[in-house]
Amino acid sequence: MIEAIAARRSVRKYLAQAVPDELIQTVLESARMAPSGHNSQPWHFIIIKEQEHKERLVAACGNQPWMLSAPIFIACVADPRTRVAADVPLSVDEQSPEKELKLVLRDTAIGVEHLVLEAVAQGLGTCWVAQFTQERIRPLLGVPNDRYVLSIITLGYPAETPVVKRRKNLAEIVHYEHW
């Protein structure tokens, strides 16, 4: 596993090669297997392949044209309703103070990280894109206002090998017993 973690990079250039549905299912299965608080499994994934749909999403994501080289986009959506009753009013966006939203975001992020690491293991590249607002992205995906789009993951065969960036050494980030 450490090899996949060490090899994972943000890929922003993809080959014009289709990703077989079996590989897409495999990376989704890895996300499905992620742990979550109270086993709530708050994640949903929307697979986007259609060029016009991808173009609208790119516009909502800060007009990053490199995204269009990826054959697949995966919208990763957190569902606070897995922890908040349906009769409780809930609308989530970047300013939401709800504790449960933060918990489902954490859990969904675990699922997304499983997905991107499995992609590496399958010879695929990914990039986590989050330069958007809920107000702009949700209507493009048909996501209800009580759900939160965490990220768009670009997925495909990498056409580049991004350089390894310096990582802090453990002595800089690990503390024992207290700060």
PDB file of C-alpha atoms in Angstrom:
ATOM      1  CA  MET A   1       0.000   0.000   0.000  1.00  0.00           C
ATOM      2  CA  ILE A   2       2.816   2.440   0.787  1.00  0.00           C
ATOM      3  CA  GLU A   3       3.928   2.204  -2.859  1.00  0.00           C
ATOM      4  CA  ALA A   4       0.510   3.363  -4.097  1.00  0.00           C
ATOM      5  CA  ILE A   5       0.500   6.166  -1.538  1.00  0.00           C
ATOM      6  CA  ALA A   6       4.001   7.259  -2.562  1.00  0.00           C
ATOM      7  CA  ALA A   7       3.101   7.061  -6.273  1.00  0.00           C
ATOM      8  CA  ARG A   8      -0.120   9.078  -6.009  1.00  0.00           C
ATOM      9  CA  ARG A   9       0.151  12.478  -7.702  1.00  0.00           C
ATOM     10  CA  SER A  10      -2.303  15.059  -8.997  1.00  0.00           C
ATOM     11  CA  VAL A  11      -2.429  14.254 -12.703  1.00  0.00           C
ATOM     12  CA  ARG A  12      -3.491  17.099 -14.987  1.00  0.00           C
ATOM     13  CA  LYS A  13      -2.778  15.516 -18.363  1.00  0.00           C
ATOM     14  CA  TYR A  14      -4.418  12.300 -19.549  1.00  0.00           C
ATOM     15  CA  LEU A  15      -4.128   9.994 -22.534  1.00  0.00           C
ATOM     16  CA  ALA A  16      -7.043   9.969 -24.986  1.00  0.00           C
ATOM     17  CA  GLN A  17      -7.811   6.394 -23.956  1.00  0.00           C
ATOM     18  CA  ALA A  18     -11.108   5.139 -22.576  1.00  0.00           C
ATOM     19  CA  VAL A  19     -11.118   3.681 -19.078  1.00  0.00           C
ATOM     20  CA  PRO A  20     -12.825   0.267 -19.050  1.00  0.00           C
ATOM     21  CA  ASP A  21     -16.021   0.137 -16.999  1.00  0.00           C
ATOM     22  CA  GLU A  22     -14.540  -2.702 -14.929  1.00  0.00           C
ATOM     23  CA  LEU A  23     -11.750  -0.401 -13.703  1.00  0.00           C
ATOM     24  CA  ILE A  24     -14.233   2.350 -12.877  1.00  0.00           C
ATOM     25  CA  GLN A  25     -16.237  -0.188 -10.877  1.00  0.00           C
ATOM     26  CA  THR A  26     -13.085  -1.329  -9.076  1.00  0.00           C
ATOM     27  CA  VAL A  27     -12.166   2.194  -7.921  1.00  0.00           C
ATOM     28  CA  LEU A  28     -15.778   2.785  -6.863  1.00  0.00           C
ATOM     29  CA  GLU A  29     -15.788  -0.483  -4.947  1.00  0.00           C
ATOM     30  CA  SER A  30     -12.714   0.647  -3.026  1.00  0.00           C
ATOM     31  CA  ALA A  31     -14.583   3.824  -2.006  1.00  0.00           C
ATOM     32  CA  ARG A  32     -17.623   1.798  -0.987  1.00  0.00           C
ATOM     33  CA  MET A  33     -15.458  -0.241   1.380  1.00  0.00           C
ATOM     34  CA  ALA A  34     -14.196   2.825   3.290  1.00  0.00           C
ATOM     35  CA  PRO A  35     -14.963   3.144   7.005  1.00  0.00           C
ATOM     36  CA  SER A  36     -17.423   5.763   8.242  1.00  0.00           C
ATOM     37  CA  GLY A  37     -18.749   6.926  11.599  1.00  0.00           C
ATOM     38  CA  HIS A  38     -21.654   4.722  12.724  1.00  0.00           C
ATOM     39  CA  ASN A  39     -21.238   2.910   9.378  1.00  0.00           C
ATOM     40  CA  SER A  40     -23.302   5.724   7.858  1.00  0.00           C
ATOM     41  CA  GLN A  41     -21.635   5.406   4.419  1.00  0.00           C
ATOM     42  CA  PRO A  42     -22.580   8.983   3.489  1.00  0.00           C
ATOM     43  CA  TRP A  43     -21.047   9.019   0.020  1.00  0.00           C
ATOM     44  CA  HIS A  44     -22.562   9.080  -3.442  1.00  0.00           C
ATOM     45  CA  PHE A  45     -20.623   9.112  -6.695  1.00  0.00           C
ATOM     46  CA  ILE A  46     -21.758  10.507 -10.030  1.00  0.00           C
ATOM     47  CA  ILE A  47     -19.861   9.288 -13.097  1.00  0.00           C
ATOM     48  CA  ILE A  48     -19.591  11.879 -15.876  1.00  0.00           C
ATOM     49  CA  LYS A  49     -18.423  10.858 -19.366  1.00  0.00           C
ATOM     50  CA  GLU A  50     -20.437  13.121 -21.684  1.00  0.00           C
ATOM     51  CA  GLN A  51     -18.249  15.863 -23.183  1.00  0.00           C
ATOM     52  CA  GLU A  52     -20.857  18.660 -22.947  1.00  0.00           C
ATOM     53  CA  HIS A  53     -21.564  17.825 -19.312  1.00  0.00           C
ATOM     54  CA  LYS A  54     -17.823  17.817 -18.557  1.00  0.00           C
ATOM     55  CA  GLU A  55     -17.462  21.220 -20.247  1.00  0.00           C
ATOM     56  CA  ARG A  56     -20.184  22.723 -18.028  1.00  0.00           C
ATOM     57  CA  LEU A  57     -18.486  21.285 -14.954  1.00  0.00           C
ATOM     58  CA  VAL A  58     -15.114  22.686 -16.026  1.00  0.00           C
ATOM     59  CA  ALA A  59     -16.719  26.136 -16.303  1.00  0.00           C
ATOM     60  CA  ALA A  60     -18.054  25.749 -12.752  1.00  0.00           C
ATOM     61  CA  CYS A  61     -14.613  24.625 -11.538  1.00  0.00           C
ATOM     62  CA  GLY A  62     -12.766  27.815 -12.364  1.00  0.00           C
ATOM     63  CA  ASN A  63     -12.298  27.112 -16.083  1.00  0.00           C
ATOM     64  CA  GLN A  64      -9.434  24.657 -15.769  1.00  0.00           C
ATOM     65  CA  PRO A  65      -9.146  23.376 -19.365  1.00  0.00           C
ATOM     66  CA  TRP A  66      -6.717  20.580 -18.452  1.00  0.00           C
ATOM     67  CA  MET A  67      -9.669  18.775 -16.854  1.00  0.00           C
ATOM     68  CA  LEU A  68     -11.136  18.028 -20.287  1.00  0.00           C
ATOM     69  CA  SER A  69      -8.241  15.699 -21.102  1.00  0.00           C
ATOM     70  CA  ALA A  70      -9.637  13.259 -18.497  1.00  0.00           C
ATOM     71  CA  PRO A  71     -12.097  10.776 -19.983  1.00  0.00           C
ATOM     72  CA  ILE A  72     -13.991  10.427 -16.676  1.00  0.00           C
ATOM     73  CA  PHE A  73     -15.106  12.825 -13.967  1.00  0.00           C
ATOM     74  CA  ILE A  74     -16.392  11.439 -10.686  1.00  0.00           C
ATOM     75  CA  ALA A  75     -18.442  13.853  -8.585  1.00  0.00           C
ATOM     76  CA  CYS A  76     -18.141  12.877  -4.917  1.00  0.00           C
ATOM     77  CA  VAL A  77     -21.153  13.878  -2.842  1.00  0.00           C
ATOM     78  CA  ALA A  78     -21.566  13.778   0.943  1.00  0.00           C
ATOM     79  CA  ASP A  79     -25.041  13.016   2.271  1.00  0.00           C
ATOM     80  CA  PRO A  80     -25.669  14.533   5.728  1.00  0.00           C
ATOM     81  CA  ARG A  81     -29.077  12.829   5.729  1.00  0.00           C
ATOM     82  CA  THR A  82     -27.300   9.631   6.740  1.00  0.00           C
ATOM     83  CA  ARG A  83     -26.875  11.288  10.156  1.00  0.00           C
ATOM     84  CA  VAL A  84     -29.627  13.964  10.182  1.00  0.00           C
ATOM     85  CA  ALA A  85     -33.313  12.996  10.208  1.00  0.00           C
ATOM     86  CA  ALA A  86     -35.332  13.799   7.093  1.00  0.00           C
ATOM     87  CA  ASP A  87     -37.734  16.014   9.029  1.00  0.00           C
ATOM     88  CA  VAL A  88     -34.931  18.316  10.272  1.00  0.00           C
ATOM     89  CA  PRO A  89     -34.498  21.326   7.947  1.00  0.00           C
ATOM     90  CA  LEU A  90     -31.046  21.265   6.375  1.00  0.00           C
ATOM     91  CA  SER A  91     -29.367  23.270   3.654  1.00  0.00           C
ATOM     92  CA  VAL A  92     -25.618  22.878   3.280  1.00  0.00           C
ATOM     93  CA  ASP A  93     -23.025  25.086   1.662  1.00  0.00           C
ATOM     94  CA  GLU A  94     -19.545  26.426   2.398  1.00  0.00           C
ATOM     95  CA  GLN A  95     -20.778  28.403   5.438  1.00  0.00           C
ATOM     96  CA  SER A  96     -22.856  25.656   7.090  1.00  0.00           C
ATOM     97  CA  PRO A  97     -22.183  25.339  10.836  1.00  0.00           C
ATOM     98  CA  GLU A  98     -23.789  21.893  11.261  1.00  0.00           C
ATOM     99  CA  LYS A  99     -21.586  19.417  13.137  1.00  0.00           C
ATOM    100  CA  GLU A 100     -23.048  16.437  11.285  1.00  0.00           C
ATOM    101  CA  LEU A 101     -22.034  17.972   7.955  1.00  0.00           C
ATOM    102  CA  LYS A 102     -18.426  18.073   9.098  1.00  0.00           C
ATOM    103  CA  LEU A 103     -18.616  14.416  10.105  1.00  0.00           C
ATOM    104  CA  VAL A 104     -20.012  13.265   6.762  1.00  0.00           C
ATOM    105  CA  LEU A 105     -17.420  15.382   4.930  1.00  0.00           C
ATOM    106  CA  ARG A 106     -14.707  13.600   6.893  1.00  0.00           C
ATOM    107  CA  ASP A 107     -16.170  10.204   6.096  1.00  0.00           C
ATOM    108  CA  THR A 108     -16.717  11.005   2.417  1.00  0.00           C
ATOM    109  CA  ALA A 109     -13.118  12.225   2.159  1.00  0.00           C
ATOM    110  CA  ILE A 110     -11.961   8.830   3.456  1.00  0.00           C
ATOM    111  CA  GLY A 111     -13.970   7.163   0.684  1.00  0.00           C
ATOM    112  CA  VAL A 112     -12.527   9.499  -1.949  1.00  0.00           C
ATOM    113  CA  GLU A 113      -8.986   8.809  -0.763  1.00  0.00           C
ATOM    114  CA  HIS A 114      -9.644   5.068  -1.063  1.00  0.00           C
ATOM    115  CA  LEU A 115     -10.842   5.730  -4.621  1.00  0.00           C
ATOM    116  CA  VAL A 116      -7.770   7.717  -5.706  1.00  0.00           C
ATOM    117  CA  LEU A 117      -5.356   5.212  -4.169  1.00  0.00           C
ATOM    118  CA  GLU A 118      -7.087   2.297  -5.893  1.00  0.00           C
ATOM    119  CA  ALA A 119      -6.884   4.271  -9.146  1.00  0.00           C
ATOM    120  CA  VAL A 120      -3.091   4.406  -8.742  1.00  0.00           C
ATOM    121  CA  ALA A 121      -3.020   0.654  -8.065  1.00  0.00           C
ATOM    122  CA  GLN A 122      -4.953   0.137 -11.325  1.00  0.00           C
ATOM    123  CA  GLY A 123      -2.512   2.266 -13.358  1.00  0.00           C
ATOM    124  CA  LEU A 124      -4.815   5.286 -13.505  1.00  0.00           C
ATOM    125  CA  GLY A 125      -4.255   8.917 -12.580  1.00  0.00           C
ATOM    126  CA  THR A 126      -6.523  11.279 -10.691  1.00  0.00           C
ATOM    127  CA  CYS A 127      -6.768  14.851  -9.555  1.00  0.00           C
ATOM    128  CA  TRP A 128      -8.971  16.143  -6.734  1.00  0.00           C
ATOM    129  CA  VAL A 129     -10.747  19.307  -7.951  1.00  0.00           C
ATOM    130  CA  ALA A 130     -12.690  21.481  -5.503  1.00  0.00           C
ATOM    131  CA  GLN A 131     -12.560  24.973  -6.983  1.00  0.00           C
ATOM    132  CA  PHE A 132     -16.326  25.485  -7.115  1.00  0.00           C
ATOM    133  CA  THR A 133     -19.240  26.624  -4.995  1.00  0.00           C
ATOM    134  CA  GLN A 134     -22.212  24.482  -4.062  1.00  0.00           C
ATOM    135  CA  GLU A 135     -24.527  27.054  -5.625  1.00  0.00           C
ATOM    136  CA  ARG A 136     -22.828  26.612  -8.991  1.00  0.00           C
ATOM    137  CA  ILE A 137     -22.020  22.888  -9.029  1.00  0.00           C
ATOM    138  CA  ARG A 138     -25.129  21.260  -7.530  1.00  0.00           C
ATOM    139  CA  PRO A 139     -27.563  22.271 -10.310  1.00  0.00           C
ATOM    140  CA  LEU A 140     -25.196  20.867 -12.957  1.00  0.00           C
ATOM    141  CA  LEU A 141     -25.241  17.499 -11.199  1.00  0.00           C
ATOM    142  CA  GLY A 142     -28.858  17.513 -10.002  1.00  0.00           C
ATOM    143  CA  VAL A 143     -27.679  17.314  -6.381  1.00  0.00           C
ATOM    144  CA  PRO A 144     -30.242  18.385  -3.742  1.00  0.00           C
ATOM    145  CA  ASN A 145     -29.491  21.359  -1.474  1.00  0.00           C
ATOM    146  CA  ASP A 146     -29.159  19.127   1.584  1.00  0.00           C
ATOM    147  CA  ARG A 147     -26.194  17.268   0.039  1.00  0.00           C
ATOM    148  CA  TYR A 148     -22.626  18.590  -0.342  1.00  0.00           C
ATOM    149  CA  VAL A 149     -20.439  18.116  -3.421  1.00  0.00           C
ATOM    150  CA  LEU A 150     -17.038  17.458  -1.893  1.00  0.00           C
ATOM    151  CA  SER A 151     -14.976  17.119  -5.046  1.00  0.00           C
ATOM    152  CA  ILE A 152     -14.766  16.315  -8.710  1.00  0.00           C
ATOM    153  CA  ILE A 153     -12.144  13.643  -9.337  1.00  0.00           C
ATOM    154  CA  THR A 154     -10.670  13.513 -12.818  1.00  0.00           C
ATOM    155  CA  LEU A 155      -9.784   9.952 -13.805  1.00  0.00           C
ATOM    156  CA  GLY A 156      -7.880   8.448 -16.704  1.00  0.00           C
ATOM    157  CA  TYR A 157      -4.601   7.028 -17.901  1.00  0.00           C
ATOM    158  CA  PRO A 158      -1.881   9.560 -17.075  1.00  0.00           C
ATOM    159  CA  ALA A 159      -0.041  11.262 -19.923  1.00  0.00           C
ATOM    160  CA  GLU A 160       2.452  12.745 -17.468  1.00  0.00           C
ATOM    161  CA  THR A 161       4.403  11.760 -14.411  1.00  0.00           C
ATOM    162  CA  PRO A 162       4.302  14.733 -12.067  1.00  0.00           C
ATOM    163  CA  VAL A 163       7.451  15.302 -10.060  1.00  0.00           C
ATOM    164  CA  VAL A 164       7.612  14.187  -6.474  1.00  0.00           C
ATOM    165  CA  LYS A 165       7.061  17.165  -4.201  1.00  0.00           C
ATOM    166  CA  ARG A 166       8.950  17.524  -0.955  1.00  0.00           C
ATOM    167  CA  ARG A 167       7.106  16.056   1.996  1.00  0.00           C
ATOM    168  CA  LYS A 168       7.825  17.119   5.540  1.00  0.00           C
ATOM    169  CA  ASN A 169       9.753  14.546   7.509  1.00  0.00           C
ATOM    170  CA  LEU A 170       8.081  12.826  10.434  1.00  0.00           C
ATOM    171  CA  ALA A 171      10.009  14.841  13.021  1.00  0.00           C
ATOM    172  CA  GLU A 172       8.271  17.974  11.703  1.00  0.00           C
ATOM    173  CA  ILE A 173       4.724  16.626  12.048  1.00  0.00           C
ATOM    174  CA  VAL A 174       4.651  13.970  14.764  1.00  0.00           C
ATOM    175  CA  HIS A 175       4.214  14.813  18.439  1.00  0.00           C
ATOM    176  CA  TYR A 176       4.124  12.447  21.379  1.00  0.00           C
ATOM    177  CA  GLU A 177       1.745  12.820  24.306  1.00  0.00           C
ATOM    178  CA  HIS A 178       1.174  16.572  23.625  1.00  0.00           C
ATOM    179  CA  TRP A 179       1.962  19.309  21.088  1.00  0.00           C
TER     180      TRP A 179
END
